[in-house]
Amino acid sequence: MSHEDIIKSLFEETIAGNGPAVLDLTRQGLAEGMSASDLLFEALIPALEEVGARFERGDYFVPEMLIAGKAMSGALEVLRPLLADTGAESIGTFVMGTVKGDVHDIGKNLVNIMLEGAGFTVIDLGVQVAPEKFVNAIKEHQPTIVGMSAFLTTTMPMFKQNIHEITKAGLREQVIIMVGGAPVTQEYADVVGADGYAADASTAVRRAKELIEKRKADAAATGAAL
Ligand code: B1M
């Protein structure tokens, strides 16, 4: 199979939610020298975008979205070591979770993989993470950054509630807060009082590093402890 055929088949089998074929094609692509990011950005992610478009048009329903998502998650596990394995020293702890009421986790997991690849220690709180769970995780893990994902317009307001609870617990000053997810924008991030936003996983990594550098520079300028 040519590389082009692998991309095309991987795209189609992901849309069809054919988990075993998606796994085979992912492994075959890698065995034939294709990069993990080509498989991800040229086939797997576009396939889920197409699934979303079909859902919006009423051609697909929740079960189809679910099996396509599962097929993608299987491929992501195969790609994970290649995307995340840098052996780099930890540059900070990143607590991450999908907000309460939301079960989408593929995008969050991809951000986690990229963060691990960049040298972050990631504590993944999973999905449907309630505000008190974020608060407890900050107390327990003392992260540099707390990341929150929301994939539904109806769950985005949880960012504000989470930030409110973190502030109420007296922890807001000690963490950088980043938000993201398909419907989220920079404007929305500003409104809820987050420190940073990113539209995709690689931008999330870059933004996380920038925010840490900014915090260090601010601390150096004011003489405050980090
Ligand atoms: Co749902 N779903 N879904 N879904 N689903 C969407 C999100 C939707 C856009 C589909 C559509 O209508 N086109 C739509 C939301 C509409 C809206 O509110 N704006 C939708 C809906 C409506 C629903 C239900 C309500 C359907 C229903 O029940 N009637 C329901 C809600 C369930 C709930 O959460 N309570 C539901 C359920 C599901 C499944 C469970 C079936 C499944 C999820 C499986 C899983 O995640 N384990 C599912 C899926 C698969 C999708 C689509 C098709 C794919 C999502 C995905 O994984 N994308 C999605 C359509 C779409 O996105 N176009 C859709 C690929 C992923 C790599 O991209 O998630 O955007 P993304 O993540 C990116 C960025 O957002 C960013 O980086 C990631 C990687 O580049 N990012 C961050 C993410 N987190 C970040 C954090 C950061 C920074 C960047 O800093 C902290």
Coordinates of C-alpha atoms and ligand atoms in Angstrom, one line a residue:
M1 CA 0.0 0.0 0.0
S2 CA 1.3 3.5 -0.8
H3 CA 1.5 6.1 2.0
E4 CA -1.4 7.9 0.3
D5 CA -3.5 4.7 0.3
I6 CA -2.8 4.2 4.0
I7 CA -3.9 7.8 4.8
K8 CA -7.0 7.4 2.8
S9 CA -8.0 4.0 4.3
L10 CA -7.2 5.1 7.8
F11 CA -9.4 8.2 7.3
E12 CA -12.3 6.0 5.9
E13 CA -12.0 3.2 8.5
T14 CA -11.9 5.8 11.4
I15 CA -15.1 7.4 10.0
A16 CA -16.6 3.9 9.8
G17 CA -15.5 3.2 13.4
N18 CA -13.7 0.0 12.4
G19 CA -11.3 -0.3 15.4
P20 CA -9.3 -3.4 14.3
A21 CA -8.7 -1.9 10.8
V22 CA -7.7 1.4 12.3
L23 CA -5.2 -0.3 14.5
D24 CA -3.8 -2.4 11.6
L25 CA -3.4 0.6 9.4
T26 CA -1.8 2.7 12.1
R27 CA 0.8 -0.1 12.7
Q28 CA 1.2 -0.6 9.0
G29 CA 1.8 3.1 8.4
L30 CA 4.5 3.2 11.1
A31 CA 6.1 0.0 9.9
E32 CA 6.4 1.6 6.4
G33 CA 8.1 4.6 7.8
M34 CA 5.3 7.1 8.1
S35 CA 5.4 9.5 11.0
A36 CA 3.0 9.4 14.0
S37 CA 2.1 13.0 13.3
D38 CA 1.2 12.4 9.7
L39 CA -1.1 9.6 10.7
L40 CA -2.6 11.8 13.3
F41 CA -3.0 15.1 11.5
E42 CA -3.7 13.8 8.0
A43 CA -6.1 10.9 8.7
L44 CA -7.3 10.5 12.3
I45 CA -8.1 14.0 13.3
P46 CA -9.7 14.9 9.9
A47 CA -11.8 11.7 10.2
L48 CA -13.3 12.8 13.5
E49 CA -14.0 16.2 12.1
E50 CA -15.9 14.5 9.3
V51 CA -17.8 12.4 11.9
G52 CA -18.7 15.6 13.7
A53 CA -19.9 17.2 10.4
R54 CA -22.0 14.1 9.6
F55 CA -23.5 14.2 13.2
E56 CA -24.4 17.9 12.6
R57 CA -26.1 17.0 9.3
G58 CA -28.1 14.2 11.0
D59 CA -26.3 11.5 8.9
Y60 CA -24.6 10.1 12.0
F61 CA -25.9 9.6 15.5
V62 CA -24.3 9.1 18.9
P63 CA -23.4 5.4 18.5
E64 CA -21.5 6.2 15.2
M65 CA -19.6 9.0 17.0
L66 CA -18.9 6.7 19.8
I67 CA -17.3 3.9 17.8
A68 CA -15.4 6.4 15.7
G69 CA -14.1 7.9 18.9
K70 CA -13.1 4.5 20.2
A71 CA -11.3 3.6 17.0
M72 CA -9.3 6.9 17.2
S73 CA -8.5 6.2 20.9
G74 CA -7.1 2.8 20.0
A75 CA -4.8 4.3 17.4
L76 CA -3.8 7.0 19.9
E77 CA -2.5 4.4 22.3
V78 CA -0.3 2.9 19.5
L79 CA 1.0 6.4 18.7
R80 CA 1.4 7.5 22.3
P81 CA 5.0 6.3 22.9
L82 CA 6.1 7.9 19.6
L83 CA 4.6 11.2 20.4
A84 CA 5.5 11.3 24.1
D85 CA 8.8 9.5 24.5
T86 CA 11.5 12.2 24.8
G87 CA 13.1 11.1 28.0
A88 CA 13.2 14.8 28.9
E89 CA 13.5 15.9 32.5
S90 CA 10.2 17.2 33.9
I91 CA 9.6 20.9 33.3
G92 CA 6.5 21.1 35.5
T93 CA 3.5 19.3 36.7
F94 CA 0.3 19.7 34.6
V95 CA -3.0 18.7 36.2
M96 CA -5.6 18.1 33.4
G97 CA -9.2 17.2 33.3
T98 CA -12.4 17.4 31.2
V99 CA -15.0 19.5 33.1
K100 CA -18.0 18.1 34.9
G101 CA -20.9 17.1 32.6
D102 CA -18.6 16.4 29.7
V103 CA -17.3 12.9 28.7
H104 CA -15.2 13.9 25.6
D105 CA -11.6 12.9 26.2
I106 CA -9.8 12.3 22.9
G107 CA -8.7 15.9 22.5
K108 CA -7.7 16.1 26.2
N109 CA -5.7 12.8 25.9
L110 CA -3.9 14.2 22.8
V111 CA -2.9 17.3 24.7
N112 CA -1.6 15.1 27.5
I113 CA 0.5 13.1 25.2
M114 CA 2.0 16.2 23.6
L115 CA 2.7 17.7 27.1
E116 CA 4.4 14.5 28.2
G117 CA 6.4 14.6 25.0
A118 CA 7.5 18.2 25.9
G119 CA 8.7 17.1 29.4
F120 CA 5.6 17.8 31.6
T121 CA 4.5 15.4 34.3
V122 CA 0.8 15.1 33.5
I123 CA -1.7 14.1 36.2
D124 CA -4.9 13.2 34.3
L125 CA -8.0 13.6 36.3
G126 CA -10.1 12.1 33.5
V127 CA -13.6 13.3 32.5
Q128 CA -16.5 14.8 34.3
V129 CA -14.2 16.4 36.8
A130 CA -16.0 18.3 39.5
P131 CA -14.7 21.6 40.8
E132 CA -13.7 20.1 44.2
K133 CA -11.7 17.4 42.4
F134 CA -9.6 20.1 40.7
V135 CA -9.2 21.8 44.1
N136 CA -8.1 18.6 45.8
A137 CA -5.7 17.8 43.0
I138 CA -4.0 21.2 43.3
K139 CA -3.5 20.6 47.1
E140 CA -2.2 17.1 46.5
H141 CA 0.1 17.5 43.4
Q142 CA 1.1 21.2 43.7
P143 CA 1.0 21.6 39.9
T144 CA 2.5 24.5 37.9
I145 CA -0.5 24.5 35.6
V146 CA -4.1 23.3 35.8
G147 CA -5.7 22.5 32.4
M148 CA -9.4 22.2 31.8
S149 CA -11.0 20.9 28.6
A150 CA -14.7 21.4 27.6
F151 CA -16.1 20.2 24.3
L152 CA -19.7 21.3 24.6
T153 CA -21.1 24.8 24.7
T154 CA -23.2 23.7 27.6
T155 CA -20.2 22.6 29.7
M156 CA -17.9 25.6 29.0
P157 CA -19.4 27.6 31.9
M158 CA -17.8 25.0 34.2
F159 CA -14.4 26.8 33.6
K160 CA -15.8 29.8 35.5
Q161 CA -17.1 27.7 38.3
N162 CA -13.9 25.7 38.6
I163 CA -11.8 28.9 38.7
H164 CA -14.2 30.3 41.3
E165 CA -13.8 27.3 43.5
I166 CA -10.0 27.3 43.1
T167 CA -10.0 31.0 44.1
K168 CA -12.3 30.4 47.1
A169 CA -9.9 27.7 48.3
G170 CA -7.1 30.3 48.3
L171 CA -5.1 28.4 45.5
R172 CA -5.6 30.7 42.5
E173 CA -2.3 32.6 42.9
Q174 CA -0.2 29.4 43.0
V175 CA -1.4 27.9 39.6
I176 CA -1.5 28.9 36.0
I177 CA -4.9 28.0 34.5
M178 CA -5.3 27.0 30.9
V179 CA -8.5 26.2 29.1
G180 CA -9.3 24.6 25.7
G181 CA -11.6 22.4 23.7
A182 CA -13.4 22.6 20.4
P183 CA -15.9 25.4 21.2
V184 CA -13.5 27.5 23.4
T185 CA -12.0 30.7 22.1
Q186 CA -9.4 33.2 23.5
E187 CA -12.2 35.7 24.2
Y188 CA -14.1 33.1 26.2
A189 CA -10.9 32.2 28.1
D190 CA -10.4 35.9 29.0
V191 CA -14.0 36.2 30.2
V192 CA -13.7 33.3 32.6
G193 CA -10.4 34.5 33.9
A194 CA -8.1 31.8 32.6
D195 CA -4.4 32.6 32.1
G196 CA -4.1 30.9 28.8
Y197 CA -5.9 29.2 25.9
A198 CA -4.8 27.1 23.0
A199 CA -6.8 25.8 20.0
D200 CA -4.9 22.6 19.6
A201 CA -2.4 20.2 21.3
S202 CA 0.8 21.6 19.9
T203 CA -0.2 25.2 20.6
A204 CA -1.2 24.1 24.1
V205 CA 2.4 22.9 24.7
R206 CA 3.9 26.1 23.4
R207 CA 1.5 28.3 25.4
A208 CA 2.1 26.3 28.6
K209 CA 5.9 26.9 28.3
E210 CA 5.3 30.6 27.5
L211 CA 3.1 31.0 30.5
I212 CA 5.7 29.4 32.8
E213 CA 8.4 31.6 31.4
K214 CA 6.2 34.7 31.9
R215 CA 5.5 33.7 35.5
K216 CA 9.2 33.3 36.2
A217 CA 9.9 36.7 34.6
D218 CA 7.1 38.3 36.7
A219 CA 8.4 36.7 39.9
A220 CA 11.9 37.9 39.1
A221 CA 10.7 41.4 38.5
T222 CA 8.7 41.6 41.8
G223 CA 10.9 39.4 43.9
A224 CA 8.0 37.1 44.6
A225 CA 8.3 33.4 45.3
L226 CA 7.3 31.1 42.4
Ligands
B1M1 CO1 -19.7 14.6 20.9 N1 -20.0 16.4 20.3 N2 -21.3 14.6 21.9 N3 -19.2 12.8 21.3 N4 -18.3 14.7 19.6 C1 -18.9 17.1 19.5 C2 -17.9 17.8 20.4 C3 -19.8 18.0 18.5 C4 -19.0 19.3 18.1 C5 -20.3 17.3 17.3 C6 -21.1 18.2 16.4 O1 -22.3 18.5 16.7 N5 -20.5 18.6 15.3 C7 -21.0 18.4 19.5 C8 -20.8 19.6 20.4 C9 -21.6 20.8 19.9 C10 -21.4 21.9 20.9 O2 -21.7 21.9 22.0 N6 -20.7 23.0 20.3 C11 -21.1 17.1 20.3 C12 -22.3 16.7 21.0 C13 -23.5 17.5 20.8 C14 -22.3 15.5 21.8 C15 -23.5 15.0 22.6 C16 -24.3 16.1 23.4 C17 -24.4 14.2 21.7 C18 -25.7 13.7 22.3 O3 -25.7 13.0 23.2 N7 -26.8 14.2 21.7 C19 -22.9 14.0 23.6 C20 -22.4 14.7 24.9 C21 -21.9 13.8 25.9 C22 -21.3 14.5 27.1 O4 -20.1 14.9 27.1 N8 -22.1 14.8 28.2 C23 -21.6 13.6 22.8 C24 -21.0 12.4 22.9 C25 -19.9 12.0 22.2 C26 -19.3 10.6 22.3 C27 -19.3 10.0 23.7 C28 -20.2 9.7 21.4 C29 -17.9 10.8 21.6 C30 -16.8 11.1 22.6 C31 -15.8 10.0 22.8 C32 -14.6 10.4 23.6 O5 -14.2 11.5 23.6 N9 -14.1 9.4 24.3 C33 -18.1 12.1 20.8 C34 -17.3 12.5 19.7 C35 -16.3 11.5 19.2 C36 -17.4 13.8 19.1 C37 -16.6 14.4 17.9 C38 -17.2 13.7 16.7 C39 -15.1 14.2 17.9 C40 -14.4 14.9 19.2 C41 -13.0 14.6 19.1 O6 -12.5 13.8 19.7 N10 -12.3 15.4 18.2 C42 -17.0 15.9 18.0 C43 -17.1 16.6 16.7 C44 -15.9 17.5 16.4 O7 -15.1 17.8 17.2 N11 -15.9 18.1 15.2 C45 -18.2 15.9 18.9 C46 -10.8 15.2 17.9 C47 -10.0 15.9 18.9 C48 -8.5 15.6 18.6 O8 -10.2 17.3 18.8 O9 -11.7 17.4 20.8 O10 -11.2 19.5 19.4 P1 -10.7 18.2 20.0 O11 -9.4 18.5 20.8 C49 -8.4 19.4 20.4 C50 -8.6 20.9 20.8 O12 -10.0 21.1 21.2 C51 -7.6 21.1 21.8 O13 -6.5 20.2 21.5 C52 -7.1 19.0 21.1 C53 -6.1 18.3 20.2 O14 -5.7 19.1 19.1 N12 -7.8 21.0 23.2 C54 -7.2 21.8 24.1 C55 -8.6 20.1 23.9 N13 -8.5 20.3 25.2 C56 -7.6 21.3 25.4 C57 -7.1 21.9 26.6 C58 -6.2 22.9 26.5 C59 -5.8 23.4 25.2 C60 -6.2 22.8 24.1 O15 -5.6 23.5 27.6 C61 -5.9 23.0 28.8

